Short mmCIF file of C-alpha atoms in Angstrom, two decimals:
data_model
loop_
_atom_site.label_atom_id
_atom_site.label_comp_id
_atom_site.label_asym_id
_atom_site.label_seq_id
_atom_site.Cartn_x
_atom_site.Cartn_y
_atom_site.Cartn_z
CA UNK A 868 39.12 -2.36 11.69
CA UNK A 869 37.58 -0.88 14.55
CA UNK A 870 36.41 2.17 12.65
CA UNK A 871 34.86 -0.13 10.17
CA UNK A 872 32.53 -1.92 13.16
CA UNK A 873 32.07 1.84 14.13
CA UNK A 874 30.66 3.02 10.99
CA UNK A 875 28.76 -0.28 10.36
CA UNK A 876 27.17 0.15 14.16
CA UNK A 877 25.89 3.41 12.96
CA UNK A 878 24.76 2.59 10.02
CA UNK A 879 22.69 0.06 11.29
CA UNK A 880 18.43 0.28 11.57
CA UNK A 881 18.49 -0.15 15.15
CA UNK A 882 21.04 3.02 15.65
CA UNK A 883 19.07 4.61 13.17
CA UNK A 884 15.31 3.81 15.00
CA UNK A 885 17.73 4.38 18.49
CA UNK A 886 18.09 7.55 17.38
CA UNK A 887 14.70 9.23 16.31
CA UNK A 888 12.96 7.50 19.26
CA UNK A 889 15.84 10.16 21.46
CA UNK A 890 14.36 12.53 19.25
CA UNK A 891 11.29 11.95 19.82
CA UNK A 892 11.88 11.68 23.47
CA UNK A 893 13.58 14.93 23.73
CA UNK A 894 10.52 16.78 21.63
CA UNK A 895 8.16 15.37 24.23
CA UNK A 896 10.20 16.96 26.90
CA UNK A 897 10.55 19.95 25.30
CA UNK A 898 6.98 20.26 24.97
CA UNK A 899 6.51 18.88 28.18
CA UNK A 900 2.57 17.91 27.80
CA UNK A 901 1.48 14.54 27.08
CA UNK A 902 -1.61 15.72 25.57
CA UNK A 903 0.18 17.27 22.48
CA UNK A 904 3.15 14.96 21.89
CA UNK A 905 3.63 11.83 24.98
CA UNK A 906 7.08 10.26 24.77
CA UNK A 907 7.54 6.51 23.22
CA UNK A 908 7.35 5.05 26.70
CA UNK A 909 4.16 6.69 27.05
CA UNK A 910 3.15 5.57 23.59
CA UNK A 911 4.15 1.87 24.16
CA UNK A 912 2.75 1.85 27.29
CA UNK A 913 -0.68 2.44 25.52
CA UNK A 914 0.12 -0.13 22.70
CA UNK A 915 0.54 -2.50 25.54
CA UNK A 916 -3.12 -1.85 26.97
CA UNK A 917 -4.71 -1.71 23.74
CA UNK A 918 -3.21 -5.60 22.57
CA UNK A 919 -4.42 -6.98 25.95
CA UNK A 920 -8.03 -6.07 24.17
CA UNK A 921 -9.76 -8.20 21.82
CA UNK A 922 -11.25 -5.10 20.14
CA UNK A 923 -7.56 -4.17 19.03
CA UNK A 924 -6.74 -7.73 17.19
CA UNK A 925 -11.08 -7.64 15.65
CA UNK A 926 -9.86 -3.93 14.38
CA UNK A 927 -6.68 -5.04 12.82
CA UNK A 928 -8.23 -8.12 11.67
CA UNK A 929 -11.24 -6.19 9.61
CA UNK A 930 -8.48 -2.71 8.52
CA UNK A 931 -6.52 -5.97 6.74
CA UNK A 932 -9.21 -7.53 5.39
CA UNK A 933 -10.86 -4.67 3.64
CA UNK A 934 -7.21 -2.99 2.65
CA UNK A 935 -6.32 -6.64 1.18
CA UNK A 936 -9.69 -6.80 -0.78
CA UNK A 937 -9.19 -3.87 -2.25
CA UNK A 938 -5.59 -4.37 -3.27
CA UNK A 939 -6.33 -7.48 -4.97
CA UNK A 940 -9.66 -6.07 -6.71
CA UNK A 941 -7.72 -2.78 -7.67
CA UNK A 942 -4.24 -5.06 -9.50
CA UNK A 943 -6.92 -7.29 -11.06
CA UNK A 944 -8.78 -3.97 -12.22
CA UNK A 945 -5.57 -2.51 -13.44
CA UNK A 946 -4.32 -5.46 -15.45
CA UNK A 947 -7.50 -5.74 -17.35
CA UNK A 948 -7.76 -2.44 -17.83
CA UNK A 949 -4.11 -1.85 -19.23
CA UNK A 950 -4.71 -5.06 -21.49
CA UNK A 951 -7.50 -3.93 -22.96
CA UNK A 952 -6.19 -0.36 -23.76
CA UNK A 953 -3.22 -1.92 -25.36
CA UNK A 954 -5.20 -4.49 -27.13
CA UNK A 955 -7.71 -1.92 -28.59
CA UNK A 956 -6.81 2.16 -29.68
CA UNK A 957 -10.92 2.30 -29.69
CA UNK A 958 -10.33 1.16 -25.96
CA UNK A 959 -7.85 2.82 -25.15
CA UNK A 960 -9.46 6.34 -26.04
CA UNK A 961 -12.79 5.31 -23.85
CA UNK A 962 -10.97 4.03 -21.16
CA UNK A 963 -7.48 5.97 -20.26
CA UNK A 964 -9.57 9.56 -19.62
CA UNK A 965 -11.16 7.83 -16.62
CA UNK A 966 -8.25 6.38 -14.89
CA UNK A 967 -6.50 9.93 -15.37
CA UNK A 968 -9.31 11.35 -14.33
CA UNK A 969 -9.14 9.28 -10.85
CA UNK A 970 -5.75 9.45 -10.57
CA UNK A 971 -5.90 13.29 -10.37
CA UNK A 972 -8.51 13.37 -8.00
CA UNK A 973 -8.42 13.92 -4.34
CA UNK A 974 -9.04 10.55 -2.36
CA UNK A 975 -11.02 12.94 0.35
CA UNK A 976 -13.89 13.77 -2.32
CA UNK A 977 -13.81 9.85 -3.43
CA UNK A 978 -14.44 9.01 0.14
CA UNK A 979 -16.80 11.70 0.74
CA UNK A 980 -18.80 10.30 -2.07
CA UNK A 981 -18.97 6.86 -1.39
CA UNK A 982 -20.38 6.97 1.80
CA UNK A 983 -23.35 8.39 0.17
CA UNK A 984 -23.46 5.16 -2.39
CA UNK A 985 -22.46 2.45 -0.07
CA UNK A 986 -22.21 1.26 3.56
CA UNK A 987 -19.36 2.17 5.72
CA UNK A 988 -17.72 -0.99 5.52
CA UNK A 989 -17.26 -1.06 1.82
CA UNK A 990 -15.89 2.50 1.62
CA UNK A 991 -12.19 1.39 2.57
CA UNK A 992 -12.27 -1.43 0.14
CA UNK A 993 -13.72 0.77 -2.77
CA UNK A 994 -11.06 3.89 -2.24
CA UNK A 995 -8.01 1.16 -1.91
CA UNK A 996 -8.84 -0.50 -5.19
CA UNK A 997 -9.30 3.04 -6.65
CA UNK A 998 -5.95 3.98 -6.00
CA UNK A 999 -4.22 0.87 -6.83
CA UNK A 1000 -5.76 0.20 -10.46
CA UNK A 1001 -4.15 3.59 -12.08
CA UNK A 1002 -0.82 2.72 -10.95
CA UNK A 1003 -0.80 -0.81 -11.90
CA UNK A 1004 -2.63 0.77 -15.28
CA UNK A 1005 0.00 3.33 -15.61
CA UNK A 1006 3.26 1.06 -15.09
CA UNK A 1007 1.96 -1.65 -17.30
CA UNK A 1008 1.20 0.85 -20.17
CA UNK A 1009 4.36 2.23 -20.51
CA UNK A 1010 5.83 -1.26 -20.15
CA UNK A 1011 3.69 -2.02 -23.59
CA UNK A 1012 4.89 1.20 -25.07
CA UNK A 1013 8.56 -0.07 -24.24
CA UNK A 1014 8.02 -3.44 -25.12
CA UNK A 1015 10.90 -5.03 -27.47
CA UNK A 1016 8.89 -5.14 -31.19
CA UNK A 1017 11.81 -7.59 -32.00
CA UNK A 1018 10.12 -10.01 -29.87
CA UNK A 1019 6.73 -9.78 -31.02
CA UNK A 1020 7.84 -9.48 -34.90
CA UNK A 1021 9.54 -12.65 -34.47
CA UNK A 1022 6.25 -14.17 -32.63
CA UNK A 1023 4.71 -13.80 -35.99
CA UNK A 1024 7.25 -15.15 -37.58
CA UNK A 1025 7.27 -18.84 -35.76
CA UNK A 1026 3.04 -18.18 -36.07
CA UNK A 1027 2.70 -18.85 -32.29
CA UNK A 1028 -0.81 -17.06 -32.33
CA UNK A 1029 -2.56 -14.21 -30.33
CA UNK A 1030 -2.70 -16.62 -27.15
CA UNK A 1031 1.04 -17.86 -27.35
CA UNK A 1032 2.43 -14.70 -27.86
CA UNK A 1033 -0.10 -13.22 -25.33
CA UNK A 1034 1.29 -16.11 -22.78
CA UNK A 1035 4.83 -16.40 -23.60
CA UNK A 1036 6.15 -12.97 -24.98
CA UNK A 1037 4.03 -10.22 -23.61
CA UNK A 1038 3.24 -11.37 -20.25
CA UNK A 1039 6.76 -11.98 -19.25
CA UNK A 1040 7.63 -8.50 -20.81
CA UNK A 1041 5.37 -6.55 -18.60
CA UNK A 1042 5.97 -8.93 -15.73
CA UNK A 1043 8.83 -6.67 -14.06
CA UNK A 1044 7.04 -3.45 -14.25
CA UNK A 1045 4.10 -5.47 -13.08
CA UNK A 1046 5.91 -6.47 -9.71
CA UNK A 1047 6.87 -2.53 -9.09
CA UNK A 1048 3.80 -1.61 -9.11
CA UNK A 1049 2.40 -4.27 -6.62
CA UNK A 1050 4.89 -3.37 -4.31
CA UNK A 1051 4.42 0.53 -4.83
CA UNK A 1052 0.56 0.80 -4.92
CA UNK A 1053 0.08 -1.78 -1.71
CA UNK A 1054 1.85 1.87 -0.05
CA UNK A 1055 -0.89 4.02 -1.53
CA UNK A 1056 -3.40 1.09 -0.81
CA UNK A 1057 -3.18 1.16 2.79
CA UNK A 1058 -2.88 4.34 3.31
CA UNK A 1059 -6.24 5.55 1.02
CA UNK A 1060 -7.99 2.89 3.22
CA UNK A 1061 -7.38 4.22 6.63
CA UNK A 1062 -7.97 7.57 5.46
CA UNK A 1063 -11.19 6.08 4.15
CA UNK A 1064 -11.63 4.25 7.70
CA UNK A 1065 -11.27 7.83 9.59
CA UNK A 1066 -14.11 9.64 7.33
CA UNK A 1067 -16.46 6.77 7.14
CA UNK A 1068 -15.94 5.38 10.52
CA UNK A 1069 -17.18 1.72 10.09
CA UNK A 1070 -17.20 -0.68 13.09
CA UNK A 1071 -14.40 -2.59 14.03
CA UNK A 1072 -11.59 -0.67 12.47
CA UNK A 1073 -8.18 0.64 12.60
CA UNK A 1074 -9.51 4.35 10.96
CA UNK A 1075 -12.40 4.45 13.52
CA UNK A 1076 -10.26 4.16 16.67
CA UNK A 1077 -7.99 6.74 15.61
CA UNK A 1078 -10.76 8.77 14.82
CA UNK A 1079 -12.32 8.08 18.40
CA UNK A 1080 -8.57 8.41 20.19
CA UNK A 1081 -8.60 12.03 18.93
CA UNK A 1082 -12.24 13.10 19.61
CA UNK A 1083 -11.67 12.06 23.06
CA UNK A 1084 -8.05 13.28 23.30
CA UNK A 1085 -5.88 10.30 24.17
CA UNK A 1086 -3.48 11.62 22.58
CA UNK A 1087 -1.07 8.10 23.33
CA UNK A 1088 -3.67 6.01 22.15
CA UNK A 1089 -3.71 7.98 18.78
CA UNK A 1090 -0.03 7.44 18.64
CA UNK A 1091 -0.64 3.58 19.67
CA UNK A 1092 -3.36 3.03 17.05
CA UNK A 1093 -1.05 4.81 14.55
CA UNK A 1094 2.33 2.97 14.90
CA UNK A 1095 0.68 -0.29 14.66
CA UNK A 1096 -0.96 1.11 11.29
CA UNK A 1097 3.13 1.40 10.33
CA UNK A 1098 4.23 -1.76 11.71
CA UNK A 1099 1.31 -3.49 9.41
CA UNK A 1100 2.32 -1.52 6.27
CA UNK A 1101 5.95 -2.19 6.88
CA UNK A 1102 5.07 -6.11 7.42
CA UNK A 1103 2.71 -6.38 4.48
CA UNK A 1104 5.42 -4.79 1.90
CA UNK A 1105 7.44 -7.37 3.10
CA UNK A 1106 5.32 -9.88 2.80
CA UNK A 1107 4.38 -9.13 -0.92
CA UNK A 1108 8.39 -8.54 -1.86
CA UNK A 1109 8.79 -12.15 -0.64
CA UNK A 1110 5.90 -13.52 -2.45
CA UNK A 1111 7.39 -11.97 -5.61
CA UNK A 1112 10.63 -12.73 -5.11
CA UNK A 1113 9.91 -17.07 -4.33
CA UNK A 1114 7.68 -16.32 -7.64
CA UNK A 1115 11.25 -15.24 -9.48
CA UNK A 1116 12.99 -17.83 -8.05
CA UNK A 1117 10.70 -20.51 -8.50
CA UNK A 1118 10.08 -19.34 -12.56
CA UNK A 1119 14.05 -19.51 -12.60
#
């Protein structure tokens, strides 16, 4: 019994954060310089200082704005881009050499790029919809090429029509992969946009003052600015696997 509450104890997320924040404590101690690695306290301390600042809540206000833009523009881009490819071979043989095409590229040379088209602003939005479309693209495609033909064959059996069978057979087919990819891309999503935010440097962003916090060396700011990037990440995936899941349970 008691071994049980053991094991459970530390198998728990707070043993396991308990843990790497010793680790991380030790490291700094080891190293002994706060300028190349401060310890959590150190780190927290800053966090502290930086929320007592408006500029903190206008940054994280603006990062989640333009990330969220560009996550909804990029899974609207990748739907109608995956339903047109598997509505049309002529499409399909245009369109699918792009999307590989920005899939394999580097996100640096996207970024580097678009700040010579567009303001600095619209940089983070552009580079998080370009990641997110050619995953959405890519799940949803082989969900097609997967798809049960049973289904559809009997679709033209009953005569439901292109929008029917559009609504009520292939929709819910692809739905599934659909959802994976939300929750997998919104990953790649925020991370291409604060990576966008550092090279571009727009006002009023999360990117920018990590940029600044290591031009100027404060090192625990840089660590500040960078766990509240993962504490946003970690709070938006939640968010979305919630919104998915009520969707299940409310379709059910």
């Amino acid at each position: 019994m008691r071994e049980g509450r053991f094991k459970t104890i530390l198998s728990s997320p707070v043993t396991s954060a308990l843990f790497w924040l010793l680790v991380w404590q030790l490291a700094s101690m080891a190293v002994g310089k706060e300028l190349i690695l401060p310890g959590p306290i150190r780190v927290f301390r800053a966090l502290v200082s930086l929320a007592g600042q408006g500029v903190f809540w206008t940054s994280i206000l603006m990062t989640l704005f333009r990330i969220t833009l560009g996550y909804i523009i990029g899974v609207a881009a990748g739907c109608a881009l995956s339903f047109a490819c598997c509505s049309s071979v002529v499409l399909d043989s245009l369109l699918s050499p792009v999307v590989k095409i920005v899939r394999a590229t580097p996100v640096a040379s996207f970024i580097i790029l678009a700040m010579l088209w567009m303001s600095k602003g619209a940089v983070p939005v552009l580079m998080s919809a370009m990641i997110v479309t050619p995953v959405i693209w890519g799940n949803l495609n082989e969900a097609y090429r997967s798809r049960n033909v049973k289904l559809f064959e009997m679709a033209r059996a009953y005569n439901l029509g292109r929008k029917k069978t559009f609504r009520y057979v292939l929709v819910p087919s692809m739905m599934a992969s659909l959802k994976a990819a939300c929750i997998t891309s919104l990953g790649f999503a925020w991370k291409s946009g604060i990576a966008a935010e550092v090279l571009s440097q727009p006002k009023k962003a999360i990117g920018s003052n990590i940029f600044f916090s290591k031009v100027y060396l404060e090192t625990a700011e840089l660590f500040a600015w960078t766990a509240s990037v993962i504490a946003l990440s970690f709070l938006l995936e939640r968010l979305v696997k919630n919104l998915l899941k009520k969707e299940v349970s409310d379709e059910n």
